[in-house]
XYZ file of C-alpha atoms in Angstrom:
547
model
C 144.810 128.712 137.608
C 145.459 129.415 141.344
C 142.573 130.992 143.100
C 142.845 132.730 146.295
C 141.550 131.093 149.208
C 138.012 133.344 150.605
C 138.395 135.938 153.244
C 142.303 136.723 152.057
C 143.043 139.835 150.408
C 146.204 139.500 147.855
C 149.100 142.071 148.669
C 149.742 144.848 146.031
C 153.160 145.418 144.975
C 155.242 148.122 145.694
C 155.801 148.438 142.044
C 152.555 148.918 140.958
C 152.758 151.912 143.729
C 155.475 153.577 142.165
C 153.967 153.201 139.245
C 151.197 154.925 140.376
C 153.034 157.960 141.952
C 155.512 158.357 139.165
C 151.969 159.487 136.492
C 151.677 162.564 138.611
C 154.681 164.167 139.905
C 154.150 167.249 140.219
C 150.496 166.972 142.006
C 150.859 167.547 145.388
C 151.786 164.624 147.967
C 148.963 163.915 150.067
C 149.188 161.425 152.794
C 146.899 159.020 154.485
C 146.928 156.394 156.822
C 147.281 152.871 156.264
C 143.922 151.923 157.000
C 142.315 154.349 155.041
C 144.930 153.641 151.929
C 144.411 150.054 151.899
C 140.812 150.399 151.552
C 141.053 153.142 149.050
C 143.811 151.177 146.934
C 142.552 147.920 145.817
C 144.464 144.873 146.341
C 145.936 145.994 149.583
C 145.799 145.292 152.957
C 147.510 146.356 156.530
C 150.440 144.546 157.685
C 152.304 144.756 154.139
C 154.186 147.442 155.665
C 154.403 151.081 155.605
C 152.546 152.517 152.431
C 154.342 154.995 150.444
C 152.965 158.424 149.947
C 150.679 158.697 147.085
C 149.089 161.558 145.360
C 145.451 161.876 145.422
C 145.941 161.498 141.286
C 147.259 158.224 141.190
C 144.693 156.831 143.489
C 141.971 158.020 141.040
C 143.700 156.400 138.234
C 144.472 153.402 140.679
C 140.279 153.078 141.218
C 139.509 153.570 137.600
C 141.971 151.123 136.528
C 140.977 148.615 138.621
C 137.293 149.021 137.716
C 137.473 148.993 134.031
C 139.930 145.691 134.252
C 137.579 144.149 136.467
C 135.503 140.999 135.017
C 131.644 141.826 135.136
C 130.082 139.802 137.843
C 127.544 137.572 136.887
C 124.205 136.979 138.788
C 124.034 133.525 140.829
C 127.813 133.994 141.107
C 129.767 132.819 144.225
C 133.654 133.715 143.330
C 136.314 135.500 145.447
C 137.663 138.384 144.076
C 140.848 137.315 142.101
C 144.134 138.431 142.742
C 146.280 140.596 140.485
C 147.992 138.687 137.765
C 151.186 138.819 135.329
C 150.031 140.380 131.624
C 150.772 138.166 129.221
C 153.812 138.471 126.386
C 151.512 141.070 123.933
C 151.104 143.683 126.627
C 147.331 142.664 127.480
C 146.627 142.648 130.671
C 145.308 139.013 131.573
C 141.565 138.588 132.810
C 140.590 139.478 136.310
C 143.725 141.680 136.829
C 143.520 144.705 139.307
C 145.713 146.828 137.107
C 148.182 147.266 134.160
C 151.821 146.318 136.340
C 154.565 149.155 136.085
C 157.596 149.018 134.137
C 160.158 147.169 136.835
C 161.461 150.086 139.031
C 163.754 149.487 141.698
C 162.124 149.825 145.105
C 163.275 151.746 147.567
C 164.234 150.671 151.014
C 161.533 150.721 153.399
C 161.444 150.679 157.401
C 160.549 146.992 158.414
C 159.871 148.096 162.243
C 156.374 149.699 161.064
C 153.701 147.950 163.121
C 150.982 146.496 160.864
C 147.740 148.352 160.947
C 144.250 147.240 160.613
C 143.031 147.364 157.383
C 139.017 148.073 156.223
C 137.556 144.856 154.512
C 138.004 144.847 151.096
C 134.119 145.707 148.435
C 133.412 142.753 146.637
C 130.774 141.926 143.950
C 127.247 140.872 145.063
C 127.275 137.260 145.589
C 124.484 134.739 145.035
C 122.035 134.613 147.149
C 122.410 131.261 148.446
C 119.570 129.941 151.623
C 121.751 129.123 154.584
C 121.084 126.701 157.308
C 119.720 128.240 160.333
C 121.980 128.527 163.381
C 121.401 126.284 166.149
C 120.174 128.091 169.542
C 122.599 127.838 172.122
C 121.767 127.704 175.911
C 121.688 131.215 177.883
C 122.565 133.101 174.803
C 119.719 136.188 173.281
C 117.855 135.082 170.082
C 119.583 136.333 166.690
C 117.386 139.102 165.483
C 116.090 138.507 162.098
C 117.844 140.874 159.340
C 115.724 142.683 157.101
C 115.694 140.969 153.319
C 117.766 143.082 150.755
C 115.129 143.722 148.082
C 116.057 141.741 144.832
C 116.361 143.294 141.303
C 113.253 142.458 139.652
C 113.678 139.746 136.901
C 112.473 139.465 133.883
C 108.711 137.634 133.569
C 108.911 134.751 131.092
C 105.771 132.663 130.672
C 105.821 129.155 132.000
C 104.271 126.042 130.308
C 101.139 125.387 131.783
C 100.951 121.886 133.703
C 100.571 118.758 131.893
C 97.351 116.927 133.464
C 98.253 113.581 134.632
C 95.503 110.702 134.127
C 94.139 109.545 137.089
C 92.625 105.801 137.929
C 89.482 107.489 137.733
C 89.915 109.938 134.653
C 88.797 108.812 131.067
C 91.762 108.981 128.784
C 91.437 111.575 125.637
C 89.856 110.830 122.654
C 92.807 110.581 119.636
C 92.305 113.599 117.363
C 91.728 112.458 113.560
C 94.333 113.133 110.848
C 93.297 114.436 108.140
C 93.850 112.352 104.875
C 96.974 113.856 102.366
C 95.730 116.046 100.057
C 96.426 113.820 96.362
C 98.837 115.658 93.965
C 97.889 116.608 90.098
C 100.759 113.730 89.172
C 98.754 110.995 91.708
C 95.323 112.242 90.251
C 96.719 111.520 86.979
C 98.181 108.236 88.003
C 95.013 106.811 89.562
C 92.858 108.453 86.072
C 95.315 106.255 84.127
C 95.389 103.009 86.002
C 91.583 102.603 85.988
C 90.395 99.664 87.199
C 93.851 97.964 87.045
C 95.377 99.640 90.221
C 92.934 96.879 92.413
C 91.142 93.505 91.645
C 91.576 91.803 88.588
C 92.195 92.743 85.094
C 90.335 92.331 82.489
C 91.059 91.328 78.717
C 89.085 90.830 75.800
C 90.885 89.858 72.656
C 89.206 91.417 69.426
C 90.153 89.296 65.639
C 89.096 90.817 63.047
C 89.059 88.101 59.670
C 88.158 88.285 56.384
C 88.367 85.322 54.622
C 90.379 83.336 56.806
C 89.553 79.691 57.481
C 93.337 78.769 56.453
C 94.793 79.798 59.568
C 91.358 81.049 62.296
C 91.651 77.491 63.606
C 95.014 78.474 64.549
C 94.258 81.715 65.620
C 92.220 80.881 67.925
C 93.512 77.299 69.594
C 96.882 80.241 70.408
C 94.089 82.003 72.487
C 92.864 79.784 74.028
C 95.932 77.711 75.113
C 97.226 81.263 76.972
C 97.811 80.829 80.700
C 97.400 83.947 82.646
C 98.195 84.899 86.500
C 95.615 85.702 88.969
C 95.761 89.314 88.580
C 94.539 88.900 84.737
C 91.609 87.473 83.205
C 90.487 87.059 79.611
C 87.077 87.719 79.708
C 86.700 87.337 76.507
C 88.118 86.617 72.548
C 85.772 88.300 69.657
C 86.213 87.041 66.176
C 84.800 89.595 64.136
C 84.070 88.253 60.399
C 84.320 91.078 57.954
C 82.368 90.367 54.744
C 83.734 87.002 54.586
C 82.849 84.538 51.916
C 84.175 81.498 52.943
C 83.905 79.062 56.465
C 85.900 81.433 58.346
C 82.854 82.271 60.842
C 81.442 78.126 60.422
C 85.210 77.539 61.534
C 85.506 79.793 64.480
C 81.830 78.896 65.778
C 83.722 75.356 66.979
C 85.420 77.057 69.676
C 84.032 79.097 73.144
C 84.700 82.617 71.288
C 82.052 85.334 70.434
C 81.378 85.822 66.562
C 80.532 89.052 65.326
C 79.672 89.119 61.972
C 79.556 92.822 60.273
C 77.108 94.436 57.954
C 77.491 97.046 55.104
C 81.514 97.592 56.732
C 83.078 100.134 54.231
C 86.083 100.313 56.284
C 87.771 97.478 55.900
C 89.729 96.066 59.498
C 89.529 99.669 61.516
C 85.470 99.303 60.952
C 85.713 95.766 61.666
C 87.313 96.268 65.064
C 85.362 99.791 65.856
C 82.271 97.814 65.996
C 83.563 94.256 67.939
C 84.857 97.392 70.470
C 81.879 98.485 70.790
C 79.659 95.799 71.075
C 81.969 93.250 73.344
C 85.251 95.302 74.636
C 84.184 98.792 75.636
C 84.130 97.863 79.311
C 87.469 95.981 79.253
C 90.277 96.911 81.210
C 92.554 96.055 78.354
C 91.873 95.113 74.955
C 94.304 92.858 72.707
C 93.752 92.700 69.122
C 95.574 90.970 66.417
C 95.411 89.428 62.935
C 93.504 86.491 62.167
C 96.763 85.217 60.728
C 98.802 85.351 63.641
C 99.504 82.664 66.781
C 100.309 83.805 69.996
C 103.401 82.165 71.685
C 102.233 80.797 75.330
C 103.018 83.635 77.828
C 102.333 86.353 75.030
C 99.220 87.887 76.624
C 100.311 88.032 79.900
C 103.724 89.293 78.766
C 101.854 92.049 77.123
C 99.651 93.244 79.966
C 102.581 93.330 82.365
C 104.292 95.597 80.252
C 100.682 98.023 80.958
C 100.820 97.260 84.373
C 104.449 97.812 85.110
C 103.878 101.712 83.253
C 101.182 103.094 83.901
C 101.492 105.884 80.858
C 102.060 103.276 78.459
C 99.114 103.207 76.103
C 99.480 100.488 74.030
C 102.476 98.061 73.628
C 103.048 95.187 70.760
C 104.395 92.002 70.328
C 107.831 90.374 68.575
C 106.472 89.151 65.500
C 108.768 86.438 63.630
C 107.662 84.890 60.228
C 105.523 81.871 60.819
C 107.108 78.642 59.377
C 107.077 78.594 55.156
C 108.877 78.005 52.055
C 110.028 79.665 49.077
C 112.737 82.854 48.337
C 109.806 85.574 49.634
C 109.476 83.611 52.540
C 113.187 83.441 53.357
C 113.641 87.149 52.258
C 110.995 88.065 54.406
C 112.316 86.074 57.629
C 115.671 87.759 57.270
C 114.188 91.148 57.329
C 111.414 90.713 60.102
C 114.830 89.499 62.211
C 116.648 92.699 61.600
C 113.935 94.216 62.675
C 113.325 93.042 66.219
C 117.445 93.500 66.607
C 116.288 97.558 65.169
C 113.678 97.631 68.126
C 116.097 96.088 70.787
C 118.536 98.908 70.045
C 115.800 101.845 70.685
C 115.130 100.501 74.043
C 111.905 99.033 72.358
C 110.381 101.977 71.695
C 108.670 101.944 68.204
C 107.373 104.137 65.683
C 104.379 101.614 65.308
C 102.472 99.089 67.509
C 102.090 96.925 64.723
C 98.587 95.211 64.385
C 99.813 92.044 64.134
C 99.523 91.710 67.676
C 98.888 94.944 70.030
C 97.277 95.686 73.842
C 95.659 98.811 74.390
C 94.571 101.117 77.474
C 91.490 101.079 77.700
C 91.425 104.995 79.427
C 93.475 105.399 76.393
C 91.120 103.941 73.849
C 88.357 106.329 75.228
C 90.871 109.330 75.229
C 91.044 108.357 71.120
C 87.733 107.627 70.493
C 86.261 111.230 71.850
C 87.329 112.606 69.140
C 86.145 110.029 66.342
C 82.534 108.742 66.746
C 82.714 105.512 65.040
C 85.763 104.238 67.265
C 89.349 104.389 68.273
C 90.783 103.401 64.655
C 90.526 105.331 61.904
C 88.609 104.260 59.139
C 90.497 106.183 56.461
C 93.433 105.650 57.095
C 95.153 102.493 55.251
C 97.145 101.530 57.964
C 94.868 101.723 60.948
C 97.741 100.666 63.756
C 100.262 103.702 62.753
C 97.291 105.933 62.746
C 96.213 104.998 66.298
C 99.696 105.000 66.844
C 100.312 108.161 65.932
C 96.537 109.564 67.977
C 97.853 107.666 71.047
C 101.509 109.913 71.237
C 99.038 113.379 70.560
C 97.145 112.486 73.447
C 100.565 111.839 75.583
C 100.734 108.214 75.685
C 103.497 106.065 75.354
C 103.624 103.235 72.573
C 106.619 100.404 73.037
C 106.973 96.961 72.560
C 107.105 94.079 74.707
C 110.374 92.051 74.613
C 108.718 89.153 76.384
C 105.527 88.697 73.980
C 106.302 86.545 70.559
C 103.508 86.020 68.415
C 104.490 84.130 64.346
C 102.649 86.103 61.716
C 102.246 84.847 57.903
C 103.909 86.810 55.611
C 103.312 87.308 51.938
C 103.329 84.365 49.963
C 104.728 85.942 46.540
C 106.354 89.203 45.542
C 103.673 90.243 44.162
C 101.481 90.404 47.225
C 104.170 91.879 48.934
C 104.551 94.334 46.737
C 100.490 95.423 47.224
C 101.592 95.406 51.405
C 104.197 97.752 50.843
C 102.789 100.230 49.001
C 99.818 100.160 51.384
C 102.552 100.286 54.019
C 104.895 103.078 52.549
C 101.353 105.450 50.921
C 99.754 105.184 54.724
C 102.324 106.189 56.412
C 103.057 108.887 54.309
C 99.884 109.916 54.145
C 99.270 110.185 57.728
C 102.425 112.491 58.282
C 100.901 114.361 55.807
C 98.040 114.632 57.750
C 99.105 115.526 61.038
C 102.286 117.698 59.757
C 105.350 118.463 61.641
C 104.278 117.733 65.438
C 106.215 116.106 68.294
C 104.071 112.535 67.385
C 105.619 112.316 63.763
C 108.798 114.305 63.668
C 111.224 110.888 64.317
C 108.729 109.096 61.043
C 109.465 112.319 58.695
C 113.168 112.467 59.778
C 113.239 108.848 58.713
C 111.441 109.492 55.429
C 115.053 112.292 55.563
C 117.170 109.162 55.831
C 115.463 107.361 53.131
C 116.315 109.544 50.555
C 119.767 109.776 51.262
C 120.302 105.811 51.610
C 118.378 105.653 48.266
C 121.033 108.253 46.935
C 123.815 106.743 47.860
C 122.568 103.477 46.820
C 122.316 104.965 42.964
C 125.432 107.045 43.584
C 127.242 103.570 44.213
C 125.843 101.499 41.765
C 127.085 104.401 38.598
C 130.902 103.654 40.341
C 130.275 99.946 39.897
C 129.328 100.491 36.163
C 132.173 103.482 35.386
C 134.464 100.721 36.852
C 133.020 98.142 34.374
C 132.741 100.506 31.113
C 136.107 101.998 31.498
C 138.655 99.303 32.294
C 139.008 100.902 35.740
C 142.030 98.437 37.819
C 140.451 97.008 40.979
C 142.931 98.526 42.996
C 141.542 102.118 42.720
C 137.960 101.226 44.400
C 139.148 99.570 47.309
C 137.643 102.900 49.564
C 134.689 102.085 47.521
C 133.901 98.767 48.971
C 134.576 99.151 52.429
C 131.050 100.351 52.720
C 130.070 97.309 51.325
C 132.149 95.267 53.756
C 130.240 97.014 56.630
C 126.866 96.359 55.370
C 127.626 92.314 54.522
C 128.988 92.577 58.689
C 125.926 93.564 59.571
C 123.792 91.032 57.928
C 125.794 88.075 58.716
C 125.803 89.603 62.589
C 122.099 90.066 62.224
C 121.239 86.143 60.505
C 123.015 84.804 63.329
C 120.423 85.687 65.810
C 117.719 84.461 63.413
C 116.225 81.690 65.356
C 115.920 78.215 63.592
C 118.504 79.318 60.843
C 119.266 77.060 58.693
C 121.767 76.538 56.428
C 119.903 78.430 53.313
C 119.849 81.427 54.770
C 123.778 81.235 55.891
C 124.463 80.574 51.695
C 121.657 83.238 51.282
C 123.224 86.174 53.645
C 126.939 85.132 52.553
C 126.032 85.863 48.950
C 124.935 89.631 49.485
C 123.477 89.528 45.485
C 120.527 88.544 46.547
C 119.337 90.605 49.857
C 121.299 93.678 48.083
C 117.953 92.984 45.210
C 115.619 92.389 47.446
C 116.837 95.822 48.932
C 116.346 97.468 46.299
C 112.988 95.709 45.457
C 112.026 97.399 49.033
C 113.285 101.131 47.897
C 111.773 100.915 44.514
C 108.046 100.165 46.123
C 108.701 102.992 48.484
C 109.463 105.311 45.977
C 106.219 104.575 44.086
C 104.474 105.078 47.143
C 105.505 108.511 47.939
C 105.250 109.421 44.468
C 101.487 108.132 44.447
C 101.397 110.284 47.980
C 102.508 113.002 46.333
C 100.641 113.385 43.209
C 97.321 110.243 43.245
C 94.418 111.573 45.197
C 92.873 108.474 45.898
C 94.084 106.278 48.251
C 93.074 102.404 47.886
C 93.976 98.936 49.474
């Protein structure tokens, strides 16, 4: 915008005069000279011309007006006083305007012969205060007297930083002020409670193997152990065979190799007493503790595969190996191999979490060993139980632990020989676990187990259900055509099992002929259901529980 230039007045239209004089006609006319109306009209000066008469009205309205449209001045401000301006198109009048402009009038003729007359200097707003150089003294003339400083408005007291001291050559820099150390948070507390010893140094394993009558395969057992290779971080301090009652060269056997024997005395309870008291005698103190069955080989790597899993999760209480059938022959054995193999597949499709850290091969906490064995005084595992590794299973999830399984640890267990042996596991098996559930009712730890008991029946339901349709078919002459829906079920399950043998490592070409078949796994199926059936019923009605 155009500014006017300082010490220059802009002229005031003889419109905006008119305008003035036409508010209040009928007030008197009251004239006054054009010095004294250009200073009492703002924007004008002398030598415009002769000043129409105005009534003493309009020059109040004049004033006010050009007061209230006046911009407040600011302090520190330098600026000339503005000139009057054109309002803008929605009838506002624009910023630093004198006053509101007049309707266009025409103006009347006025006398150009007037002689300009001297005008009073214009008020304008307070400027800043700015220090001005000092005039130079010139020869012969009187000394400027001093003028008497204008008293300022007093401003506002705001409190000023104090000074920063500045170091000097000779000044002794300040000590640094200590930081205090971050207050640890419950979740951190209960981090470091749960890492133990295994958060620095080296970790410590001892391997505890309890046997009872096992000189076929200790020799085995414990070559496996020893053949494990370990990184720096991990150290197996030591491997415990613990002889249970044994009657045979199990403990001559295992005295051949750098392991500690332990032979019990007067043990009532079977493998949980056996490794109670090789836990408390040789692995209390361990960081981790590994134990396993006397008939099962570790797979090089296992161990360390194992602890990693503890170390990587630090609220993982106990994790457990792959187990695969060890190498055998015969239809039990081949059965047997088959189902361990659907199994592991079961586990990889649950994330490997697990309902049980089977004892074939399992690492435990050993902050969550001691969280267990406060409330049992003979030892983590529970003596009365018939399957010791569910039960400690089962304590370890009360006590808010995680359980898993390792999908980097292998370990080749021997299964039952004969059906007849397995058919004393399983009802061990199937009468433990329902007994513990039992036990410990309807709690977060067992609710998946007794909701898998639910699916039980109903496979074992529709199993009957679809063996009557295969003998109505039979009996009555039925045509095949009409149970066609029938046996798509059946094509499902015979997927499933050829899918599942195919990942079966070392297959050979028996078990191909022996999954394509589908008689025989669908018997050894129900061979399976029937044993679990006789073990709840012995749950449910035999008081005495018995390997």
């Amino acid at each position: 915008m155009r500014r006017a230039r300082p010490g220059h007045s802009p002229r005031i239209t003889v419109a905006q005069l008119l305008a003035a004089q036409l508010e209040d006609e009928e007030a008197p006319t009251t004239r006054f000279p054009a010095p004294v109306a250009a200073g009492r009209i703002p924007g004008a000066r002398a030598g415009s011309g002769p000043l129409p008469a105005v009534t003493a009205q309009a020059l109040e309205a004049a004033a006010t007006t050009t007061t209230a449209s006046a911009p407040p001045t600011r302090r520190h401000a330098t600026r000339p006083t503005p000139g009057p301006r054109r309002a803008d198109r929605t009838g506002r009048p624009a910023r630093h305007a004198v006053a509101a402009p007049a309707p266009e009038a025409p103006a009347p003729s006025v006398p150009t012969s007037a002689a300009p007359a001297p005008s009073a200097p214009m008020p304008t707003a307070p400027a800043r205060r700015t220090p001005s150089p000092a005039p130079r003294p010139t020869a012969g003339a009187p000394a400027p007297t001093p003028a008497a400083p204008t008293p300022a408005a007093p401003a506002r007291r705001t409190p000023s930083p104090a000074p920063r001291e500045t170091a000097t050559a000779t000044s002794t820099p300040p000590a640094p002020r200590p930081t205090a150390a971050p207050r640890p948070t419950a979740a951190a507390a209960g981090t470091r409670r749960r890492e133990g010893r295994t958060a620095t140094g080296v970790t410590s394993l001892v391997v505890l193997v309890p046997a009872h009558d096992e000189e076929a395969g200790i020799a085995d057992t414990v070559e496996g152990l020893l053949a494990q290779e370990t990184p720096e971080w991990l150290e197996i301090a030591g491997i415990v065979v613990v002889a249970d009652n044994c009657t045979d060269r199990t403990v001559e056997i295992a005295r051949r190799y750098p392991v500690t024997v332990i032979e019990t005395e007067g043990n009532t309870e079977k493998k949980a007493g056996a490794l109670n008291e090789g836990w408390r005698r040789a692995a209390r103190d361990a960081d981790l503790v590994l134990t396993m069955d006397a008939d099962t080989v570790l797979r090089p790597g296992c161990a360390a595969a194992m602890a990693a899993e503890l170390r990587a999760d630090t609220m993982l209480g106990g994790v457990c190996a792959r187990y695969w059938a060890a190498p055998g022959r015969g239809l039990a054995w081949r059965l047997q191999r088959l189902e361990y193999s659907r199994y592991d597949d079961l586990r990889e499709l649950r994330s490997w979490r697990v309902s049980v850290a089977s004892g074939a091969a399992a690492m435990y906490r050993r902050q969550a060993l001691d969280e267990v064995a406060v409330h049992r005084n003979a030892g983590p595992w529970d003596g009365s139980s018939l399957i010791e590794d569910y039960a400690l299973t089962l304590d370890l999830k009360t006590a808010g632990w995680k359980v898993g399984a390792a999908r980097d640890a292998h370990v080749l267990t021997e299964p039952p020989r004969t059906f007849r042996e397995l058919w004393v596991q399983r009802l061990r098996w199937g009468r433990g676990g329902m007994d513990e559930c039992l036990k410990r009712g309807w709690i977060p730890a067992t609710r998946r187990d007794i909701a898998s008991y639910g699916l039980f029946v109903l496979s074992v339901f529709f199993r009957v259900l679809f063996i009557t349709m295969i003998v109505l078919m039979i009996t009555h002459a039925v045509p095949f055509r009409y149970a066609l829906v029938g046996l798509i079920p059946l094509g499902v399950m015979w997927l499933e099992r050829v899918t599942s043998m195919w990942r079966l490592p070392g297959r050979s070409v028996q078990d191909v002929a022996l999954v394509a078949v589908l008689v025989v796994e669908d018997l050894y199926g129900f061979f399976l259901e029937f044993c679990a059936v006789v073990a709840a019923w012995r749950c449910l009605f035999a008081r005495r529980q018995a390997w």
